[in-house]
PDB file of C-alpha atoms in Angstrom:
ATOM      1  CA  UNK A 168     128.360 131.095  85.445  1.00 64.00           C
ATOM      2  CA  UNK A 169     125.949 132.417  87.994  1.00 71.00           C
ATOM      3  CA  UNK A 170     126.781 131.636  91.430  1.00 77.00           C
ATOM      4  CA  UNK A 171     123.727 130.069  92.357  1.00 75.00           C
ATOM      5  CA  UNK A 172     124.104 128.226  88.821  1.00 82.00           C
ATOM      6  CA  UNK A 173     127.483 127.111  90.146  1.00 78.00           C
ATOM      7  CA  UNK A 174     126.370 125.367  93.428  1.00 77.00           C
ATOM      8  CA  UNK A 175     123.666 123.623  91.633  1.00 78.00           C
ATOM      9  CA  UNK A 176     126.369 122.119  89.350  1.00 79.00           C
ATOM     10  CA  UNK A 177     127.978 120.545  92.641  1.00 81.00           C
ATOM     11  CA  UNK A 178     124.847 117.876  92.942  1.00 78.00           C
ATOM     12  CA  UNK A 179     125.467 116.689  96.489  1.00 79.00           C
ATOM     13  CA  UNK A 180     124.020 113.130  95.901  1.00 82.00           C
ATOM     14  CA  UNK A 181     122.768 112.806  99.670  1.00 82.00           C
ATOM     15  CA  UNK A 182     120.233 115.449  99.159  1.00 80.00           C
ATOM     16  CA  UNK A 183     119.185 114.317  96.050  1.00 85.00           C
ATOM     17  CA  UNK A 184     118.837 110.780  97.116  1.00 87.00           C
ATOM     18  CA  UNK A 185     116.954 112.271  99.989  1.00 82.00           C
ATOM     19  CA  UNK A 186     114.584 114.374  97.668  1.00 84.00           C
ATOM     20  CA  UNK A 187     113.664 111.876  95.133  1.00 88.00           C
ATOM     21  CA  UNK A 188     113.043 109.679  98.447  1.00 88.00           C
ATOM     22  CA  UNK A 189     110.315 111.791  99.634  1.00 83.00           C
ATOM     23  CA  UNK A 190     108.637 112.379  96.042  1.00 89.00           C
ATOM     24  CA  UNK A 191     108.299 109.206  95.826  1.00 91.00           C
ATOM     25  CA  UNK A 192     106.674 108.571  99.721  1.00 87.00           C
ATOM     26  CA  UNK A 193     104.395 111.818  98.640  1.00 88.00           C
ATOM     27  CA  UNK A 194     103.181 110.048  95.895  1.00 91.00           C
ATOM     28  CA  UNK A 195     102.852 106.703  97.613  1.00 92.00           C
ATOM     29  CA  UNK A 196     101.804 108.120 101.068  1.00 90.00           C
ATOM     30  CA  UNK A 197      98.493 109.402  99.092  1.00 94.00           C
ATOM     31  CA  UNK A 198      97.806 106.362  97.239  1.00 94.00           C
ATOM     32  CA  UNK A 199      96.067 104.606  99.912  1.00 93.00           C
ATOM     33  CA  UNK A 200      93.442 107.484 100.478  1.00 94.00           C
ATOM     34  CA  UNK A 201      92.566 107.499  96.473  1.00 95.00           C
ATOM     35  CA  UNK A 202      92.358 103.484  96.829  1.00 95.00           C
ATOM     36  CA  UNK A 203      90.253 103.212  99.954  1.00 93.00           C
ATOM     37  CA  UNK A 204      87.773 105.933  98.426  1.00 94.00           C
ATOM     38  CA  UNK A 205      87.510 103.991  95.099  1.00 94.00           C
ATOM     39  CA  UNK A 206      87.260 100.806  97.247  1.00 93.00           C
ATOM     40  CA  UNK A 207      84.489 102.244  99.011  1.00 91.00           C
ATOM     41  CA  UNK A 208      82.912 103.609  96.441  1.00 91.00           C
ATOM     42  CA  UNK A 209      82.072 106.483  98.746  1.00 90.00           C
ATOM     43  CA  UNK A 210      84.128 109.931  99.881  1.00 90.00           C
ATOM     44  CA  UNK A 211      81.444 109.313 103.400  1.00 88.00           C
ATOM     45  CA  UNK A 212      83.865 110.588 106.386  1.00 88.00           C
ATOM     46  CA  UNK A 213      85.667 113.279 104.646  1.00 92.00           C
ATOM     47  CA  UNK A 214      85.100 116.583 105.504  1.00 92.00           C
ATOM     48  CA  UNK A 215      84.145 119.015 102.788  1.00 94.00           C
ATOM     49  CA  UNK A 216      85.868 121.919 104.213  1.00 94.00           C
ATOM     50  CA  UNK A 217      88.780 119.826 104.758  1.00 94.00           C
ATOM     51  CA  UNK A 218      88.794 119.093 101.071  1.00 95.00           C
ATOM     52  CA  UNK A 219      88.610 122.415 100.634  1.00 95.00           C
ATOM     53  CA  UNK A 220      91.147 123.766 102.604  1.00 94.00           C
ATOM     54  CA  UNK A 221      93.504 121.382 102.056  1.00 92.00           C
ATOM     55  CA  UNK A 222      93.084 121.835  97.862  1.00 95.00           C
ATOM     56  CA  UNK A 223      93.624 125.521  98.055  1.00 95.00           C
ATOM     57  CA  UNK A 224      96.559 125.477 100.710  1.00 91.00           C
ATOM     58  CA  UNK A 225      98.134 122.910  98.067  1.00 92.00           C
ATOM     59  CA  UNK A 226      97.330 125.492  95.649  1.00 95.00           C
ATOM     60  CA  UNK A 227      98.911 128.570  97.722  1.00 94.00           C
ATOM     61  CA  UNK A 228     102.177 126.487  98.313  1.00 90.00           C
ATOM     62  CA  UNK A 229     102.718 125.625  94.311  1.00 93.00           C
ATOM     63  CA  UNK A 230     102.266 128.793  93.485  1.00 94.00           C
ATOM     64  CA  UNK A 231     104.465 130.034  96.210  1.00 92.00           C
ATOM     65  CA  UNK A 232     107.845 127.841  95.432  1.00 90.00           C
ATOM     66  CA  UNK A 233     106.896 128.658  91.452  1.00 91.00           C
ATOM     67  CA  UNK A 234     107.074 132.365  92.129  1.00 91.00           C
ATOM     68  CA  UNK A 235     109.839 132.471  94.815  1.00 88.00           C
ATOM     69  CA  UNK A 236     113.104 133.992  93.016  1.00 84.00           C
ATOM     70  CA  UNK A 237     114.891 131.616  94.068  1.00 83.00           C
ATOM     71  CA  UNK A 238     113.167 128.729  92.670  1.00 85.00           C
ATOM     72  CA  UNK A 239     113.159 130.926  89.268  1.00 82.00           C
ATOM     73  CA  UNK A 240     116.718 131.008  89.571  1.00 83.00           C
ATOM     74  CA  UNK A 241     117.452 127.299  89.426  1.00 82.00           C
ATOM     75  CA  UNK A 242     114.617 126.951  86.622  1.00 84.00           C
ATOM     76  CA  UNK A 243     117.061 129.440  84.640  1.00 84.00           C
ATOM     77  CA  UNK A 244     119.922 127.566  86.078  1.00 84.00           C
ATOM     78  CA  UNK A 245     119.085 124.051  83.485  1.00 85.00           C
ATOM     79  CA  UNK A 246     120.214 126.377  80.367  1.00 83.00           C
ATOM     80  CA  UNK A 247     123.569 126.432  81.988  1.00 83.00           C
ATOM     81  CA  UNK A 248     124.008 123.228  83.714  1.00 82.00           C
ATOM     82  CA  UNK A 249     123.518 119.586  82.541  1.00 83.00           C
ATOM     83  CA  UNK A 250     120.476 117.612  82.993  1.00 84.00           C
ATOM     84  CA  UNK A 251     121.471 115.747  86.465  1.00 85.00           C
ATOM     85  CA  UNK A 252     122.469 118.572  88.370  1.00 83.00           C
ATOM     86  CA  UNK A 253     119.198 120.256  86.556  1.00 85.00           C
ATOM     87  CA  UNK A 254     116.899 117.951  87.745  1.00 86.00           C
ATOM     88  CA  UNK A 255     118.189 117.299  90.864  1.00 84.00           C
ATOM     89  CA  UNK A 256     117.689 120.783  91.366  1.00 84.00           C
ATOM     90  CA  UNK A 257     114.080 120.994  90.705  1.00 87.00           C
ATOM     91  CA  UNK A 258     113.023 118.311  93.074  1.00 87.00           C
ATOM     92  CA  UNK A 259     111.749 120.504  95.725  1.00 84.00           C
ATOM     93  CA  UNK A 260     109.490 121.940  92.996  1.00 89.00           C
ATOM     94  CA  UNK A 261     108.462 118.351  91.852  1.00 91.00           C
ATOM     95  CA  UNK A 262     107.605 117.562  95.284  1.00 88.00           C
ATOM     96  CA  UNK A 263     105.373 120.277  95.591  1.00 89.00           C
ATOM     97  CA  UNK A 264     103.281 120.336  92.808  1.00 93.00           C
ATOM     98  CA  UNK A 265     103.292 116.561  93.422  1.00 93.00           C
ATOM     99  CA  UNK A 266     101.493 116.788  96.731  1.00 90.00           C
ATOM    100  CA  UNK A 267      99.033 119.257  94.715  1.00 94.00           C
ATOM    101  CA  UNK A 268      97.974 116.951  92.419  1.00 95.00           C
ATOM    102  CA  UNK A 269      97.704 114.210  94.685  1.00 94.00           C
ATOM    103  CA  UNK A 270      95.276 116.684  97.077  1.00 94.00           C
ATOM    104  CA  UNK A 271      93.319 117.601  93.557  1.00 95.00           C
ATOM    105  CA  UNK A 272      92.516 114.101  92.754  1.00 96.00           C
ATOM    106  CA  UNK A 273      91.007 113.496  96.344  1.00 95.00           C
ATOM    107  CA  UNK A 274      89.358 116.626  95.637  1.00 96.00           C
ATOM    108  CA  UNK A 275      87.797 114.690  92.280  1.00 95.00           C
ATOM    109  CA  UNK A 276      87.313 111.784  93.943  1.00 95.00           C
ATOM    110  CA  UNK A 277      85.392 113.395  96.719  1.00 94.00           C
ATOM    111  CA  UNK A 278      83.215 114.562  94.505  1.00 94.00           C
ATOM    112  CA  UNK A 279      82.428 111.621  92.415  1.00 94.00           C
ATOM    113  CA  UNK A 280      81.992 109.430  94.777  1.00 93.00           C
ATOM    114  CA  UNK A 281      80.296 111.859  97.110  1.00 91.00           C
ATOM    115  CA  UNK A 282      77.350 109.760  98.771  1.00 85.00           C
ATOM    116  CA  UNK A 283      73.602 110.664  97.509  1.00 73.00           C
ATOM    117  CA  UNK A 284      72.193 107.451  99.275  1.00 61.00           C
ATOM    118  CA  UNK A 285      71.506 106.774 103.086  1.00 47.00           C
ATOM    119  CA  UNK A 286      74.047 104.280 103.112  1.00 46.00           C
ATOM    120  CA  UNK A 287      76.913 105.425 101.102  1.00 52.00           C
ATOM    121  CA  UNK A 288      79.306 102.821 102.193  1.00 53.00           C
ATOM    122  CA  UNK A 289      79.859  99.328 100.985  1.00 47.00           C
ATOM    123  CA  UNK A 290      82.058  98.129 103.261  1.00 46.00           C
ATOM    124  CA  UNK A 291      80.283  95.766 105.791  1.00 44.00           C
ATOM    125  CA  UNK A 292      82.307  96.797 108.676  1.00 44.00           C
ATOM    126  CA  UNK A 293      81.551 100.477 108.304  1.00 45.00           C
ATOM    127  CA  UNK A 294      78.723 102.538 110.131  1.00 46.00           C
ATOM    128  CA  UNK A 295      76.267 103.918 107.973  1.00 45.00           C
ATOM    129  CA  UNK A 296      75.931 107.734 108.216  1.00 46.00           C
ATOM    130  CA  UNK A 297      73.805 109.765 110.345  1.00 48.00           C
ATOM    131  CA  UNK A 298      71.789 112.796 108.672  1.00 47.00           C
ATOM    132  CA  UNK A 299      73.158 115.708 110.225  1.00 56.00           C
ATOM    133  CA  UNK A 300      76.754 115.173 109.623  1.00 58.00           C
ATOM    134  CA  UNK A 301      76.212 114.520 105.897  1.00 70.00           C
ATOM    135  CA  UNK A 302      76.895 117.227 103.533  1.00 80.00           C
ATOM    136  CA  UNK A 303      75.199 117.874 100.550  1.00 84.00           C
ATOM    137  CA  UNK A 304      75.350 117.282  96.673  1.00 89.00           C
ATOM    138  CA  UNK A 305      75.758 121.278  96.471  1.00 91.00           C
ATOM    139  CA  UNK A 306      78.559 121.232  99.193  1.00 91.00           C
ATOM    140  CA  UNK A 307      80.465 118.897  97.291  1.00 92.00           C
ATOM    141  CA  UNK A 308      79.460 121.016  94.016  1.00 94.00           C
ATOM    142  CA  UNK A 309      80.379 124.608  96.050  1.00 95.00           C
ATOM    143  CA  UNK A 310      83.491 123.055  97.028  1.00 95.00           C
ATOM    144  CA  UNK A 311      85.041 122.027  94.011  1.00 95.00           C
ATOM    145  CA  UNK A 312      83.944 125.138  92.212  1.00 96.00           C
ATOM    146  CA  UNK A 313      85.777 127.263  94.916  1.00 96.00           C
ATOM    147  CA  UNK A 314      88.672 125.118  94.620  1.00 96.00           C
ATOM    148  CA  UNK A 315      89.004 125.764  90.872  1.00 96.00           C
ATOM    149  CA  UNK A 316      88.085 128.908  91.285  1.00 97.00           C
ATOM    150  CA  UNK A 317      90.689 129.817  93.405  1.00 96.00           C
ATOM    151  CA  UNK A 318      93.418 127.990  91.414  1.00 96.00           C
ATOM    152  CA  UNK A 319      92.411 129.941  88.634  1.00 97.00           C
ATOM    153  CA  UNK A 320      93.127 133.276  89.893  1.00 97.00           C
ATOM    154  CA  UNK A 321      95.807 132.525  92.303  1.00 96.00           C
ATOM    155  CA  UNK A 322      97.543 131.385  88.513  1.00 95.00           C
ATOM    156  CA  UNK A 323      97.029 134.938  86.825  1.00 96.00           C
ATOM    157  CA  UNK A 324      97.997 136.697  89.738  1.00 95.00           C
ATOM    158  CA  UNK A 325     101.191 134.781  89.718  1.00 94.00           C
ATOM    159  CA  UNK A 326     102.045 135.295  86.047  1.00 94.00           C
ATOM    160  CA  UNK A 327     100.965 138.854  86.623  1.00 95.00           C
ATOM    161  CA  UNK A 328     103.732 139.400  89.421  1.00 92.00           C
ATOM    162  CA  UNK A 329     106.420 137.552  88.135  1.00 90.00           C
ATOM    163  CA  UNK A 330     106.334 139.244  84.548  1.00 90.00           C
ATOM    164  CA  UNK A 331     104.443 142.444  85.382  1.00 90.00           C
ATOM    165  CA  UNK A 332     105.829 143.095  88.624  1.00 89.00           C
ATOM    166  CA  UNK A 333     108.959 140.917  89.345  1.00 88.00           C
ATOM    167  CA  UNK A 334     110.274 143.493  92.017  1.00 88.00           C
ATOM    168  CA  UNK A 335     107.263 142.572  94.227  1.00 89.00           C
ATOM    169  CA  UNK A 336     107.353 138.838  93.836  1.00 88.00           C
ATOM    170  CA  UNK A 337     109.104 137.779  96.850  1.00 88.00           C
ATOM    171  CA  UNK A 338     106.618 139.668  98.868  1.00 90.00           C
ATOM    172  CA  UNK A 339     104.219 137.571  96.770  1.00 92.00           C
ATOM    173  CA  UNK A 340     105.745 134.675  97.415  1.00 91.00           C
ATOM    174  CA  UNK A 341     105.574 134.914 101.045  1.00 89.00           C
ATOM    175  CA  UNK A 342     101.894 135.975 101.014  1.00 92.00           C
ATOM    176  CA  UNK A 343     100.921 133.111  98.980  1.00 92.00           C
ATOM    177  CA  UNK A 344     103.266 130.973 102.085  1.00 87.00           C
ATOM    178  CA  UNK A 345     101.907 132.604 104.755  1.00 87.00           C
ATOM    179  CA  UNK A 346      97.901 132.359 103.164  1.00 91.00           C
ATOM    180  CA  UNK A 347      99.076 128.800 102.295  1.00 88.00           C
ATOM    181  CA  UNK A 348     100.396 128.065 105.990  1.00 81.00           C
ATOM    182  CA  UNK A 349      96.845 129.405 107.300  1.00 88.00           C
ATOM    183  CA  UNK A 350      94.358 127.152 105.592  1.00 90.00           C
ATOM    184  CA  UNK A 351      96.517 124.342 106.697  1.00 82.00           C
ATOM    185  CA  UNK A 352      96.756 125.053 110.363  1.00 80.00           C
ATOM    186  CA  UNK A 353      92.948 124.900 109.821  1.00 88.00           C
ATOM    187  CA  UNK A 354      92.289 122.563 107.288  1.00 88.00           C
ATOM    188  CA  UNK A 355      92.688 119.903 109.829  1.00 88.00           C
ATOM    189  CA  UNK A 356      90.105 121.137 112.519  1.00 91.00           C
ATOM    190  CA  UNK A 357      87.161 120.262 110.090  1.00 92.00           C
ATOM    191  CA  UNK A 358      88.637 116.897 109.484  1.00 91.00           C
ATOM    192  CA  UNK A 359      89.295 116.676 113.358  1.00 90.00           C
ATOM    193  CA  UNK A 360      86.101 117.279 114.397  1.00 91.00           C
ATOM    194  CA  UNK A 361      83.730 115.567 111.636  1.00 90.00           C
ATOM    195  CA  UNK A 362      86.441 112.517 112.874  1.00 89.00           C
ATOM    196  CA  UNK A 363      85.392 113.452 116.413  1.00 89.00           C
ATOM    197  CA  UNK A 364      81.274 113.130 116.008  1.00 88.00           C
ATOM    198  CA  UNK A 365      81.516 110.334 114.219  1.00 86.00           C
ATOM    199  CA  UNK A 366      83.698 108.374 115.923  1.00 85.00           C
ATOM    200  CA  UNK A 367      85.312 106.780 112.810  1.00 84.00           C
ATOM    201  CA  UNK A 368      87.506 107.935 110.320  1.00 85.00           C
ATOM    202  CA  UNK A 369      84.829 106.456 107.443  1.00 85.00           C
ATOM    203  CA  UNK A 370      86.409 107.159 104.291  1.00 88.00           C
ATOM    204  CA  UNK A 371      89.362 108.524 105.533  1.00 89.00           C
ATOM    205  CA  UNK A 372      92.730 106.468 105.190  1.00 89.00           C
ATOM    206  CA  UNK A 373      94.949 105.587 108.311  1.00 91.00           C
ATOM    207  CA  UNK A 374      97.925 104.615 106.051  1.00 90.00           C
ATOM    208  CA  UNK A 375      98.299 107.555 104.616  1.00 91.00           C
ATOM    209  CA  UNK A 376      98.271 109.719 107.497  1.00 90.00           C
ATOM    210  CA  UNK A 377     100.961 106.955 109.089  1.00 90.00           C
ATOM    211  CA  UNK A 378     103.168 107.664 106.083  1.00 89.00           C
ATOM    212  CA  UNK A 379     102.715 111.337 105.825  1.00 85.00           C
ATOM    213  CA  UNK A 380     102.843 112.526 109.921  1.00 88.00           C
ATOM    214  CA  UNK A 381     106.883 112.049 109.576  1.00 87.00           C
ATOM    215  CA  UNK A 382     107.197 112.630 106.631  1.00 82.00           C
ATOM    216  CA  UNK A 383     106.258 116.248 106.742  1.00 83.00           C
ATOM    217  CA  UNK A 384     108.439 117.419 109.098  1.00 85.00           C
ATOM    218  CA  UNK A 385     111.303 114.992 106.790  1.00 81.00           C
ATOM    219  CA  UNK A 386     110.461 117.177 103.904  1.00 73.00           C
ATOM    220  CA  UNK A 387     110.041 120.475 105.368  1.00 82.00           C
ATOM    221  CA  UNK A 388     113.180 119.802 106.810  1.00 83.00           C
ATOM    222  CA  UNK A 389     114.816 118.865 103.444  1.00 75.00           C
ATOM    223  CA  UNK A 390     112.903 121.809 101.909  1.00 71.00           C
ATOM    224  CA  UNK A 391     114.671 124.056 104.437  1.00 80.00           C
ATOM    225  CA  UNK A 392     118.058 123.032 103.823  1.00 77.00           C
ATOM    226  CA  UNK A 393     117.287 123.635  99.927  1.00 69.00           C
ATOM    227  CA  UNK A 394     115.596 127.042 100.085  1.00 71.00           C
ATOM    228  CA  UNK A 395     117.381 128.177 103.453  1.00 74.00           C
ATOM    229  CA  UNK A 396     115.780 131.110 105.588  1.00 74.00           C
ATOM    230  CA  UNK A 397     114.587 132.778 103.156  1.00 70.00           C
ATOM    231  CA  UNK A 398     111.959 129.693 101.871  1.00 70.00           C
ATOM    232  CA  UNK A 399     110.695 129.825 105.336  1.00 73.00           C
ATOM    233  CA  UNK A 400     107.555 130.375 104.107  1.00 65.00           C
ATOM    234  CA  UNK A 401     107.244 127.047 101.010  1.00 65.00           C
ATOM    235  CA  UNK A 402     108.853 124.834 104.410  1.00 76.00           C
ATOM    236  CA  UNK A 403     106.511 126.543 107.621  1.00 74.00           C
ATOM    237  CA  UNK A 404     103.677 124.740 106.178  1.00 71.00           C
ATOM    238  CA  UNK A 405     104.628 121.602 106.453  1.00 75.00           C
ATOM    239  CA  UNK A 406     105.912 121.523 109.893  1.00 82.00           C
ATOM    240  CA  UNK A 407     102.240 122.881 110.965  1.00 80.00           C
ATOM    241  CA  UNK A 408     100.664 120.282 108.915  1.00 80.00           C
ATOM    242  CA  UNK A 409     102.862 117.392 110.564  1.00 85.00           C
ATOM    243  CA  UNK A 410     102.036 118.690 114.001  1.00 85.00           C
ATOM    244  CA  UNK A 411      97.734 118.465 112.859  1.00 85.00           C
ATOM    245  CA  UNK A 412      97.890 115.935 110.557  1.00 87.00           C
ATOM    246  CA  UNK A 413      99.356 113.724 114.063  1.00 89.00           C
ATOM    247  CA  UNK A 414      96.137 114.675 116.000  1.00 88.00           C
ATOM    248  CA  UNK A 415      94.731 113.482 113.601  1.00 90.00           C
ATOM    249  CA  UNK A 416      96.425 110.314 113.246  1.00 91.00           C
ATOM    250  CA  UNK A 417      95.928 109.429 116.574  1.00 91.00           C
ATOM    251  CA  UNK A 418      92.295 110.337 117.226  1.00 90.00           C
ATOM    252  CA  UNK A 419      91.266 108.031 113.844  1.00 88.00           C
ATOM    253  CA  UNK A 420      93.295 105.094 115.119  1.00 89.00           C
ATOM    254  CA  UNK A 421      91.633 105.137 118.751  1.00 90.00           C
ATOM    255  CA  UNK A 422      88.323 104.868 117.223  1.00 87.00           C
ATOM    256  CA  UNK A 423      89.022 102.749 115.036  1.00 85.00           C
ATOM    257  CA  UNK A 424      90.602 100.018 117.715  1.00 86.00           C
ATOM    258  CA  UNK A 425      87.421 100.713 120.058  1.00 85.00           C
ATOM    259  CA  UNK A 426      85.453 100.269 116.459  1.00 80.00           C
ATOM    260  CA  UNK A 427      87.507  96.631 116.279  1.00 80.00           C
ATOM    261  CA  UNK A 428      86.678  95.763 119.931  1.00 81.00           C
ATOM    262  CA  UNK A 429      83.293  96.965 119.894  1.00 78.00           C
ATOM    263  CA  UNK A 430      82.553  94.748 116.864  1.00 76.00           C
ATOM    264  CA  UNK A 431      84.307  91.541 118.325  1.00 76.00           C
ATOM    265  CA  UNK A 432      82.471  91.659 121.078  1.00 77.00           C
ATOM    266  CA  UNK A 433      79.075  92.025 119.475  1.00 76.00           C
ATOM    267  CA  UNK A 434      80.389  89.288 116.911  1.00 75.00           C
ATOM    268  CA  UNK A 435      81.222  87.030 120.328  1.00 74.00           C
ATOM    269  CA  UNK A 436      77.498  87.999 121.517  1.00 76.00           C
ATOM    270  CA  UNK A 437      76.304  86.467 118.276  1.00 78.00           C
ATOM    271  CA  UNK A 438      78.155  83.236 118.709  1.00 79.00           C
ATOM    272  CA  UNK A 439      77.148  83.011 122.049  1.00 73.00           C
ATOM    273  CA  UNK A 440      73.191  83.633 121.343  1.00 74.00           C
ATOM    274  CA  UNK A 441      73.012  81.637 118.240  1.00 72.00           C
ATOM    275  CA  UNK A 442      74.860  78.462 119.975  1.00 69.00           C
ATOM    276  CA  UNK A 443      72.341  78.758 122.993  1.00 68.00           C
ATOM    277  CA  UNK A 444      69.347  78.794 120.204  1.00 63.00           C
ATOM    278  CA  UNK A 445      70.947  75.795 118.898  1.00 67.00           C
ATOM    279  CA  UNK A 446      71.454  74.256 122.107  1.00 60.00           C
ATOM    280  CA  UNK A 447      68.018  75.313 122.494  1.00 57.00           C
ATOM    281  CA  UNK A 448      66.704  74.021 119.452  1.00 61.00           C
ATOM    282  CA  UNK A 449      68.060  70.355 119.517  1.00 55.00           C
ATOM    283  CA  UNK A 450      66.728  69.633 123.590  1.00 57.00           C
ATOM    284  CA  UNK A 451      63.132  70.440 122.556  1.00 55.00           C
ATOM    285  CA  UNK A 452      62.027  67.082 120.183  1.00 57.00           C
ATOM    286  CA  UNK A 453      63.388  64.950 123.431  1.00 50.00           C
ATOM    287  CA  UNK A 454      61.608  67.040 126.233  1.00 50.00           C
ATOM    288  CA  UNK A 455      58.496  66.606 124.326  1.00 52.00           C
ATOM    289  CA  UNK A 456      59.262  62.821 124.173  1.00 50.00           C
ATOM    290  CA  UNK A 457      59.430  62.008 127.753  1.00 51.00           C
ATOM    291  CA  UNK A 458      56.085  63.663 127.961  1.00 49.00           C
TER     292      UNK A 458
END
């Protein structure tokens, strides 16, 4: 039996508790940004080239662990071994192209529900949107075109380099890491800044950026331990997303609480004005009396 065939054998049941753990969180972490769009019925606050960026550097990093020898190895590896250790094996795959599909179906969603009207949002408590942050139909349209577009070739390259060219697919591999570690050091600066100008987070869910900030830097870290130094480039990314993905985090939930504040104070101002006009309202009839 291969070596590497041989240690996958030896499930350590720590790790693999610890990896289904965080495919799981992935896929629950995400849920609450696919809800609060569909709640919404709008994708108003999201940032198109975030989208964007964040669909193809999901893309980059699939493609990556699928084409790193390594991972080919332990996809060999479940002819030899039995169907736990085989599994448990292929959990850092799972995770990824989890977290890709998750990151497509925002990408659908954005575009479904992208907002054609002056006041895309339903909820009450939300701002409507002001005309020169507002991308349009043919962003969202350009965007998901790109996105597929890219998917599409970054899949025959892969095939092409890991059949045609296996010698060269760990150099492969850590371009499609390194190109996948890019676009998400700047996927976030879009998302940051459209954040920034409009002083809300709109569309955008808190939850899910409270569930994902640690856990990045849990699964790059179990990621590492998996793939070792030599996977530096499928676990890189997510440290670097952790780090933006925070700033993030903390600049949406500051404006939101001054949103919160703001609002309960004009709500209080309301009270106020309507109990004086009541006040107001009831004292006339008797002044008018003693006349």
């Amino acid at each position: 039996m291969d070596p590497r065939c041989e240690e996958l054998s030896n499930v350590s049941y720590a790790n693999f508790g610890l990896s289904l753990l965080i495919l799981i969180g992935i896929l629950v972490s995400y849920l609450p940004q696919h809800l609060r769009i569909i709640r919404l019925r709008s994708s108003y606050g999201l940032s198109p080239y975030f989208v964007l960026l964040g669909t193809t550097s999901g893309t980059c990093a699939f493609a990556n662990i699928l084409v790193l020898p390594k991972s080919r190895v332990d996809v060999e590896c479940c002819r030899e071994v039995d169907s736990f250790p085989c599994v448990a094996g292929l959990l850092g795959i799972a995770q990824v192209g989890v977290q890709w599909s998750c990151f497509t179906v925002i990408l659908l969603l954005f575009l479904i529900f992208f907002p054609r009207t002056s006041n895309p949002l339903t909820d009450d408590q939300d701002d409507p949107p002001k005309d020169d942050l507002a991308p349009s139909y043919r962003t969202a349209l350009t965007v998901t075109a790109l996105s597929v577009l890219h998917a599409v070739v970054t899949a025959i390259l892969s095939f092409w380099f890991v059949y045609a060219r296996p010698e060269h697919a760990q150099g492969w591999a850590n371009f499609l890491g390194i190109f996948s570690t890019v676009l998400a050091s700047i996927q976030y600066f879009p998302q940051i800044y459209t954040t920034f100008k409009l002083k809300r987070v709109g569309s955008l869910s808190i939850p899910m950026m409270c569930i994902q900030t640690p856990g990045s830097f849990v699964w790059a870290a179990s990621l590492a331990a998996r793939l070792g130094s030599e996977g530096w480039s499928a676990w890189g990314v997510y440290m670097v997303t952790g780090c933006l993905q925070g700033t993030l985090l903390v600049m949406g939930s500051y404006f939101e609480m001054m949103y919160r504040s703001r609002e309960k104070r004009e709500l209080q101002s309301r009270i106020a004005a309507a109990s004086r006009d009541t006040v107001a309202t009831e004292q006339t009839p008797l002044l008018r009396s003693d006349d």
